[in-house]
Amino acid sequence: MRLKTLISLPLLLLVAFAASVLAQEQVMILRHAEIKDHQRPPVKFNHEQHIGKVDCLQCHHDFDAYMNNRGGEGQPCGTCHGQESNRDTISLRDAFHYQCKGCHEFLRSQGKSAGATTCGECHIRQR
Amino acid sequence: MINIYDFLAGPAAWGSFAFCLVGLALKLAYFYGFTKGTDMVAPNQGPAGSGSAVYFTRPPGELYFRSQPMFAAAVSIYHACLFAAPLFLAAHNFLLQEYLGISFFVFPESVSDTITVIFFISGIFLILRRVIQPKVRRVTSARDYFLLSVSALPFLTGYLAYHQIGPYVWMLVLHVFTAELLLVIIPFSKPVHACLFFLARGFMGFEVLARRVWSRMGVEG
C-alpha cells in the first residue's frame, strides 16, 4: 500500500504538472501588464496550432546589435517589448501586430491559407 | 470574402483616394479657368477671401448661423465629427502606420465611439430638418437624402463592425466599400463643397470687403 502510494503520488503530480503546462500552452490569452489598458478584447492565441507551422525562433527571438537572431529562451515577450517603442525595440502592441498579422498577410500573399488579418477576427468581443 | 477585403483595403483604397484628390484638383482648376476670363475671382480674392472663409467656420460669427443656432450647431458638429472620427481613429492609424510609416494623433477608442454617436445624432437632426422645415423641404430632393446617407453609411458600418454586431468581415467589407464610394462621388456631387467652399467664400469676401472698399475709393472693381 505504501509502495503504491510512493509510486503513484509522483506520477499523479507529473500528470497534473504536464496537464497544467499543456493547458497553459495550448491557448494563451495575450493580456499583458505592459500594455496598461487593453482597448480591445485581448487575443486568444492558439500556440498549439502554430507549432510546426512557424519556425519557433521567429517569435521566440533574441536579436543582437547586428540583428542576428540568436534565439530566445522562452522568456515572455514583455521582457524586452514595453508599452512604448524605443530605440532598440518596438512596442509590445506593434510586435504582436507585426508578428501575427504580418505573417498571416505574407502567407496569404504566397497563396497559402492563413489566419486572421482584420481587427475583430483576433480581438473578439465576448457576448 | 477576405480576398474582397484585401482588394478593397489595398488597391481599391489607394485608387479611390487618388480619384478623389485628382477629381478635386480638376474641379479647382476648372473653376479657376472658368472665372479667369471674367471675374478673376481666384487670383483676386486674396486676404479678403480667405478671411471670409475663416469667418464662416466660426459659427457664431456668420449671420446665417446666428439666426439658426440649432442648425449651426448640428452642421458644425456633423462636419467636425466627419473629419475627426476617421482621421484620429486608432485602427485607421495602425493601418496608416503599416502602409506608410506615418500616423496622426490617436483618440482612445471610447472617445472615437462617442464621436461616432454624436455624428449620428447631428446627422439625424439634419435629415429631420429637411423633412420638417417647409422652406428646406421645398429645395430638398432624393439626391440630398442619398448624399447624407452615403456620408453616414461608412460610420454606421464602422460602428457596427467595431462593436461586432452582425457578420464581422461582411460589415468590414461594407465599411470599406461605402467609404470608397463616398470618396469617389465627392468630386462630382454636392460634397465637392469640401473644396469649392473656399472659392465660394473667397468670392463673397472679395465682393463684400474688397470690391466695396475699392468702389468707395472710386476705383473700378
GROMACS .gro file of C-alpha atoms in nm:
model
  348
    1MET     CA    1   0.000   0.000   0.000
    2ARG     CA    2   0.275   0.241   0.098
    3LEU     CA    3   0.478   0.141  -0.208
    4LYS     CA    4   0.179   0.206  -0.433
    5THR     CA    5   0.136   0.549  -0.284
    6LEU     CA    6   0.503   0.620  -0.321
    7ILE     CA    7   0.490   0.539  -0.690
    8SER     CA    8   0.154   0.688  -0.773
    9LEU     CA    9   0.199   1.021  -0.595
   10PRO     CA   10   0.489   1.144  -0.808
   11LEU     CA   11   0.312   1.008  -1.117
   12LEU     CA   12  -0.003   1.196  -1.025
   13LEU     CA   13   0.197   1.512  -0.968
   14LEU     CA   14   0.372   1.466  -1.301
   15VAL     CA   15   0.042   1.422  -1.485
   16ALA     CA   16  -0.106   1.724  -1.307
   17PHE     CA   17   0.202   1.933  -1.391
   18ALA     CA   18   0.201   1.820  -1.756
   19ALA     CA   19  -0.172   1.893  -1.783
   20SER     CA   20  -0.129   2.239  -1.637
   21VAL     CA   21   0.162   2.315  -1.871
   22LEU     CA   22  -0.031   2.187  -2.173
   23ALA     CA   23  -0.343   2.378  -2.073
   24GLN     CA   24  -0.137   2.693  -2.040
   25GLU     CA   25   0.042   2.638  -2.368
   26GLN     CA   26  -0.247   2.542  -2.595
   27VAL     CA   27  -0.442   2.865  -2.595
   28MET     CA   28  -0.281   3.171  -2.442
   29ILE     CA   29  -0.472   3.487  -2.365
   30LEU     CA   30  -0.239   3.771  -2.460
   31ARG     CA   31  -0.316   4.000  -2.172
   32HIS     CA   32  -0.002   4.185  -2.078
   33ALA     CA   33   0.057   4.414  -1.783
   34GLU     CA   34   0.296   4.611  -2.007
   35ILE     CA   35   0.001   4.725  -2.218
   36LYS     CA   36  -0.167   4.917  -1.942
   37ASP     CA   37  -0.526   4.929  -2.057
   38HIS     CA   38  -0.630   4.695  -2.334
   39GLN     CA   39  -0.866   4.897  -2.551
   40ARG     CA   40  -0.974   4.591  -2.746
   41PRO     CA   41  -1.052   4.245  -2.604
   42PRO     CA   42  -0.726   4.051  -2.556
   43VAL     CA   43  -0.637   3.800  -2.827
   44LYS     CA   44  -0.667   3.429  -2.765
   45PHE     CA   45  -0.357   3.284  -2.928
   46ASN     CA   46  -0.358   2.916  -3.012
   47HIS     CA   47   0.003   2.815  -2.956
   48GLU     CA   48  -0.060   2.452  -3.041
   49GLN     CA   49  -0.187   2.547  -3.386
   50HIS     CA   50   0.137   2.728  -3.470
   51ILE     CA   51   0.382   2.460  -3.359
   52GLY     CA   52   0.536   2.301  -3.666
   53LYS     CA   53   0.391   2.563  -3.899
   54VAL     CA   54   0.612   2.850  -3.790
   55ASP     CA   55   0.979   2.842  -3.703
   56CYS     CA   56   0.987   2.873  -3.320
   57LEU     CA   57   1.267   3.130  -3.339
   58GLN     CA   58   1.054   3.369  -3.540
   59CYS     CA   59   0.853   3.454  -3.230
   60HIS     CA   60   1.094   3.331  -2.963
   61HIS     CA   61   1.365   3.556  -3.097
   62ASP     CA   62   1.651   3.750  -2.944
   63PHE     CA   63   1.831   3.987  -3.175
   64ASP     CA   64   2.185   4.105  -3.112
   65ALA     CA   65   2.315   4.450  -3.206
   66TYR     CA   66   2.361   4.336  -3.567
   67MET     CA   67   2.007   4.199  -3.595
   68ASN     CA   68   2.125   3.839  -3.583
   69ASN     CA   69   1.860   3.620  -3.429
   70ARG     CA   70   2.033   3.428  -3.153
   71GLY     CA   71   1.710   3.261  -3.046
   72GLY     CA   72   1.533   3.333  -2.722
   73GLU     CA   73   1.496   3.107  -2.427
   74GLY     CA   74   1.121   3.122  -2.394
   75GLN     CA   75   1.111   3.444  -2.198
   76PRO     CA   76   0.782   3.638  -2.213
   77CYS     CA   77   0.754   3.898  -2.494
   78GLY     CA   78   0.712   4.170  -2.232
   79THR     CA   79   1.067   4.111  -2.109
   80CYS     CA   80   1.202   4.321  -2.397
   81HIS     CA   81   0.894   4.485  -2.553
   82GLY     CA   82   0.727   4.753  -2.345
   83GLN     CA   83   0.426   4.980  -2.378
   84GLU     CA   84   0.612   5.228  -2.599
   85SER     CA   85   0.865   5.172  -2.875
   86ASN     CA   86   1.220   5.278  -2.801
   87ARG     CA   87   1.548   5.290  -2.990
   88ASP     CA   88   1.608   4.917  -2.964
   89THR     CA   89   1.267   4.751  -2.954
   90ILE     CA   90   0.924   4.816  -3.095
   91SER     CA   91   0.627   4.833  -2.858
   92LEU     CA   92   0.458   4.515  -2.744
   93ARG     CA   93   0.144   4.602  -2.936
   94ASP     CA   94   0.336   4.661  -3.260
   95ALA     CA   95   0.538   4.345  -3.200
   96PHE     CA   96   0.221   4.135  -3.181
   97HIS     CA   97   0.064   4.309  -3.479
   98TYR     CA   98   0.371   4.261  -3.696
   99GLN     CA   99   0.426   3.901  -3.587
  100CYS     CA  100   0.067   3.780  -3.620
  101LYS     CA  101  -0.085   4.000  -3.889
  102GLY     CA  102   0.240   4.037  -4.081
  103CYS     CA  103   0.290   3.661  -4.102
  104HIS     CA  104  -0.073   3.594  -4.195
  105GLU     CA  105  -0.059   3.857  -4.468
  106PHE     CA  106   0.269   3.721  -4.601
  107LEU     CA  107   0.134   3.366  -4.616
  108ARG     CA  108  -0.180   3.484  -4.794
  109SER     CA  109   0.029   3.677  -5.047
  110GLN     CA  110   0.201   3.345  -5.120
  111GLY     CA  111  -0.136   3.188  -5.195
  112LYS     CA  112  -0.138   2.984  -4.874
  113SER     CA  113  -0.416   2.972  -4.618
  114ALA     CA  114  -0.351   3.175  -4.306
  115GLY     CA  115  -0.522   3.319  -4.001
  116ALA     CA  116  -0.694   3.650  -3.944
  117THR     CA  117  -0.577   3.988  -4.070
  118THR     CA  118  -0.864   4.214  -3.966
  119CYS     CA  119  -0.902   4.370  -3.620
  120GLY     CA  120  -1.215   4.195  -3.500
  121GLU     CA  121  -1.115   3.847  -3.613
  122CYS     CA  122  -0.848   3.839  -3.338
  123HIS     CA  123  -0.991   4.090  -3.087
  124ILE     CA  124  -1.320   3.908  -3.045
  125ARG     CA  125  -1.581   4.062  -2.817
  126GLN     CA  126  -1.736   3.832  -2.560
  127ARG     CA  127  -2.114   3.834  -2.555
  128MET     CA  128  -1.462   3.711  -4.860
  129ILE     CA  129  -1.125   3.802  -4.713
  130ASN     CA  130  -0.991   3.840  -5.068
  131ILE     CA  131  -1.256   4.102  -5.135
  132TYR     CA  132  -1.146   4.280  -4.818
  133ASP     CA  133  -0.781   4.262  -4.923
  134PHE     CA  134  -0.866   4.419  -5.258
  135LEU     CA  135  -1.085   4.691  -5.105
  136ALA     CA  136  -0.841   4.780  -4.828
  137GLY     CA  137  -0.546   4.764  -5.069
  138PRO     CA  138  -0.554   4.874  -5.435
  139ALA     CA  139  -0.914   4.999  -5.426
  140ALA     CA  140  -0.838   5.224  -5.127
  141TRP     CA  141  -0.539   5.384  -5.299
  142GLY     CA  142  -0.740   5.415  -5.620
  143SER     CA  143  -1.034   5.589  -5.458
  144PHE     CA  144  -0.812   5.829  -5.260
  145ALA     CA  145  -0.626   5.919  -5.579
  146PHE     CA  146  -0.953   5.953  -5.770
  147CYS     CA  147  -1.091   6.188  -5.505
  148LEU     CA  148  -0.781   6.409  -5.489
  149VAL     CA  149  -0.735   6.428  -5.867
  150GLY     CA  150  -1.108   6.497  -5.909
  151LEU     CA  151  -1.097   6.782  -5.657
  152ALA     CA  152  -0.784   6.928  -5.819
  153LEU     CA  153  -0.953   6.916  -6.161
  154LYS     CA  154  -1.263   7.086  -6.019
  155LEU     CA  155  -1.049   7.364  -5.872
  156ALA     CA  156  -0.860   7.403  -6.200
  157TYR     CA  157  -1.190   7.412  -6.391
  158PHE     CA  158  -1.334   7.688  -6.172
  159TYR     CA  159  -1.011   7.881  -6.182
  160GLY     CA  160  -1.014   7.871  -6.561
  161PHE     CA  161  -1.390   7.940  -6.569
  162THR     CA  162  -1.359   8.271  -6.380
  163LYS     CA  163  -1.022   8.375  -6.516
  164GLY     CA  164  -1.159   8.548  -6.824
  165THR     CA  165  -1.443   8.730  -6.645
  166ASP     CA  166  -1.424   8.791  -6.271
  167MET     CA  167  -1.068   8.687  -6.197
  168VAL     CA  168  -1.209   8.552  -5.870
  169ALA     CA  169  -0.940   8.306  -5.781
  170PRO     CA  170  -0.640   8.532  -5.846
  171ASN     CA  171  -0.808   8.842  -5.697
  172GLN     CA  172  -0.973   8.717  -5.383
  173GLY     CA  173  -0.662   8.742  -5.168
  174PRO     CA  174  -0.683   8.811  -4.795
  175ALA     CA  175  -1.044   8.930  -4.806
  176GLY     CA  176  -1.149   8.594  -4.948
  177SER     CA  177  -0.953   8.373  -4.713
  178GLY     CA  178  -1.067   8.589  -4.421
  179SER     CA  179  -1.424   8.527  -4.521
  180ALA     CA  180  -1.369   8.151  -4.533
  181VAL     CA  181  -1.220   8.153  -4.183
  182TYR     CA  182  -1.500   8.379  -4.058
  183PHE     CA  183  -1.761   8.133  -4.184
  184THR     CA  184  -1.607   7.841  -3.999
  185ARG     CA  185  -1.671   8.020  -3.668
  186PRO     CA  186  -2.044   7.950  -3.642
  187PRO     CA  187  -2.138   8.240  -3.411
  188GLY     CA  188  -1.973   8.487  -3.648
  189GLU     CA  189  -2.187   8.420  -3.951
  190LEU     CA  190  -2.523   8.593  -3.973
  191TYR     CA  191  -2.698   8.287  -4.119
  192PHE     CA  192  -2.569   8.078  -3.829
  193ARG     CA  193  -2.659   8.334  -3.564
  194SER     CA  194  -3.019   8.332  -3.683
  195GLN     CA  195  -3.034   7.947  -3.668
  196PRO     CA  196  -2.827   7.833  -3.371
  197MET     CA  197  -2.963   7.476  -3.367
  198PHE     CA  198  -2.881   7.421  -3.733
  199ALA     CA  199  -2.546   7.593  -3.684
  200ALA     CA  200  -2.458   7.358  -3.400
  201ALA     CA  201  -2.574   7.046  -3.587
  202VAL     CA  202  -2.396   7.131  -3.910
  203SER     CA  203  -2.072   7.227  -3.732
  204ILE     CA  204  -2.073   6.914  -3.516
  205TYR     CA  205  -2.156   6.698  -3.820
  206HIS     CA  206  -1.858   6.833  -4.014
  207ALA     CA  207  -1.620   6.820  -3.716
  208CYS     CA  208  -1.711   6.455  -3.649
  209LEU     CA  209  -1.695   6.372  -4.020
  210PHE     CA  210  -1.325   6.455  -4.012
  211ALA     CA  211  -1.229   6.380  -3.651
  212ALA     CA  212  -1.372   6.028  -3.627
  213PRO     CA  213  -1.194   5.868  -3.925
  214LEU     CA  214  -0.871   6.073  -3.910
  215PHE     CA  215  -0.793   6.011  -3.545
  216LEU     CA  216  -0.932   5.657  -3.517
  217ALA     CA  217  -0.679   5.415  -3.372
  218ALA     CA  218  -0.749   5.132  -3.619
  219HIS     CA  219  -0.712   5.361  -3.924
  220ASN     CA  220  -0.386   5.499  -3.791
  221PHE     CA  221  -0.247   5.150  -3.730
  222LEU     CA  222  -0.309   5.073  -4.097
  223LEU     CA  223  -0.157   5.406  -4.199
  224GLN     CA  224   0.146   5.327  -3.986
  225GLU     CA  225   0.178   4.988  -4.153
  226TYR     CA  226   0.134   5.118  -4.508
  227LEU     CA  227   0.320   5.449  -4.496
  228GLY     CA  228   0.503   5.458  -4.164
  229ILE     CA  229   0.315   5.769  -4.050
  230SER     CA  230   0.025   5.824  -3.816
  231PHE     CA  231  -0.178   6.108  -3.669
  232PHE     CA  232  -0.266   6.174  -3.310
  233VAL     CA  233  -0.497   5.894  -3.196
  234PHE     CA  234  -0.809   5.918  -2.978
  235PRO     CA  235  -0.881   5.645  -2.722
  236GLU     CA  236  -1.136   5.412  -2.878
  237SER     CA  237  -1.407   5.512  -2.633
  238VAL     CA  238  -1.369   5.874  -2.748
  239SER     CA  239  -1.392   5.777  -3.117
  240ASP     CA  240  -1.701   5.571  -3.030
  241THR     CA  241  -1.866   5.870  -2.863
  242ILE     CA  242  -1.776   6.097  -3.156
  243THR     CA  243  -1.949   5.850  -3.390
  244VAL     CA  244  -2.266   5.854  -3.180
  245ILE     CA  245  -2.262   6.236  -3.176
  246PHE     CA  246  -2.218   6.225  -3.554
  247PHE     CA  247  -2.534   6.010  -3.587
  248ILE     CA  248  -2.736   6.244  -3.365
  249SER     CA  249  -2.633   6.552  -3.565
  250GLY     CA  250  -2.695   6.363  -3.892
  251ILE     CA  251  -3.046   6.264  -3.781
  252PHE     CA  252  -3.111   6.628  -3.690
  253LEU     CA  253  -3.002   6.739  -4.039
  254ILE     CA  254  -3.228   6.479  -4.204
  255LEU     CA  255  -3.524   6.574  -3.982
  256ARG     CA  256  -3.466   6.938  -4.066
  257ARG     CA  257  -3.503   6.857  -4.434
  258VAL     CA  258  -3.822   6.661  -4.362
  259ILE     CA  259  -3.986   6.903  -4.118
  260GLN     CA  260  -3.896   7.258  -4.221
  261PRO     CA  261  -4.113   7.353  -4.522
  262LYS     CA  262  -3.867   7.601  -4.673
  263VAL     CA  263  -3.590   7.341  -4.666
  264ARG     CA  264  -3.819   7.059  -4.778
  265ARG     CA  265  -3.905   7.258  -5.090
  266VAL     CA  266  -3.543   7.261  -5.206
  267THR     CA  267  -3.473   6.902  -5.099
  268SER     CA  268  -3.465   6.619  -5.350
  269ALA     CA  269  -3.394   6.247  -5.320
  270ARG     CA  270  -3.034   6.326  -5.406
  271ASP     CA  271  -2.985   6.516  -5.079
  272TYR     CA  272  -3.106   6.220  -4.871
  273PHE     CA  273  -2.887   5.993  -5.078
  274LEU     CA  274  -2.579   6.206  -5.018
  275LEU     CA  275  -2.646   6.236  -4.645
  276SER     CA  276  -2.689   5.859  -4.629
  277VAL     CA  277  -2.372   5.792  -4.827
  278SER     CA  278  -2.173   6.013  -4.591
  279ALA     CA  279  -2.325   5.836  -4.289
  280LEU     CA  280  -2.301   5.475  -4.414
  281PRO     CA  281  -1.925   5.432  -4.352
  282PHE     CA  282  -1.987   5.549  -3.995
  283LEU     CA  283  -2.280   5.314  -3.943
  284THR     CA  284  -2.096   5.009  -4.083
  285GLY     CA  285  -1.779   5.108  -3.896
  286TYR     CA  286  -1.973   5.141  -3.572
  287LEU     CA  287  -2.138   4.801  -3.620
  288ALA     CA  288  -1.805   4.640  -3.714
  289TYR     CA  289  -1.630   4.792  -3.411
  290HIS     CA  290  -1.897   4.657  -3.179
  291GLN     CA  291  -1.901   4.331  -3.377
  292ILE     CA  292  -2.273   4.343  -3.436
  293GLY     CA  293  -2.368   4.127  -3.734
  294PRO     CA  294  -2.129   3.926  -3.951
  295TYR     CA  295  -1.793   4.092  -3.881
  296VAL     CA  296  -1.599   4.051  -4.206
  297TRP     CA  297  -1.905   4.136  -4.416
  298MET     CA  298  -1.955   4.450  -4.211
  299LEU     CA  299  -1.592   4.545  -4.260
  300VAL     CA  300  -1.617   4.489  -4.635
  301LEU     CA  301  -1.929   4.709  -4.643
  302HIS     CA  302  -1.749   4.969  -4.430
  303VAL     CA  303  -1.453   4.997  -4.666
  304PHE     CA  304  -1.676   4.982  -4.974
  305THR     CA  305  -1.911   5.261  -4.859
  306ALA     CA  306  -1.616   5.479  -4.757
  307GLU     CA  307  -1.462   5.436  -5.101
  308LEU     CA  308  -1.797   5.505  -5.265
  309LEU     CA  309  -1.808   5.835  -5.073
  310LEU     CA  310  -1.453   5.924  -5.181
  311VAL     CA  311  -1.534   5.854  -5.545
  312ILE     CA  312  -1.853   6.063  -5.556
  313ILE     CA  313  -1.713   6.361  -5.360
  314PRO     CA  314  -1.565   6.547  -5.661
  315PHE     CA  315  -1.881   6.509  -5.870
  316SER     CA  316  -2.159   6.585  -5.624
  317LYS     CA  317  -2.253   6.828  -5.350
  318PRO     CA  318  -1.979   6.713  -5.113
  319VAL     CA  319  -1.742   6.890  -5.355
  320HIS     CA  320  -1.807   7.190  -5.127
  321ALA     CA  321  -1.523   7.042  -4.918
  322CYS     CA  322  -1.304   7.213  -5.176
  323LEU     CA  323  -1.521   7.469  -5.357
  324PHE     CA  324  -1.642   7.617  -5.029
  325PHE     CA  325  -1.318   7.813  -5.016
  326LEU     CA  326  -1.372   7.955  -5.366
  327ALA     CA  327  -1.734   8.046  -5.292
  328ARG     CA  328  -1.648   8.219  -4.966
  329GLY     CA  329  -1.346   8.377  -5.130
  330PHE     CA  330  -1.567   8.525  -5.395
  331MET     CA  331  -1.812   8.659  -5.135
  332GLY     CA  332  -1.536   8.802  -4.922
  333PHE     CA  333  -1.384   8.968  -5.223
  334GLU     CA  334  -1.717   9.111  -5.336
  335VAL     CA  335  -1.825   9.239  -4.997
  336LEU     CA  336  -1.499   9.351  -4.845
  337ALA     CA  337  -1.252   9.429  -5.124
  338ARG     CA  338  -1.472   9.545  -5.408
  339ARG     CA  339  -1.683   9.763  -5.179
  340VAL     CA  340  -1.375   9.931  -5.041
  341TRP     CA  341  -1.247   9.990  -5.391
  342SER     CA  342  -1.576  10.138  -5.514
  343ARG     CA  343  -1.572  10.385  -5.222
  344MET     CA  344  -1.229  10.491  -5.334
  345GLY     CA  345  -1.370  10.544  -5.681
  346VAL     CA  346  -1.172  10.260  -5.829
  347GLU     CA  347  -1.348  10.025  -6.068
  348GLY     CA  348  -1.364   9.671  -5.919
   0.00000   0.00000   0.00000
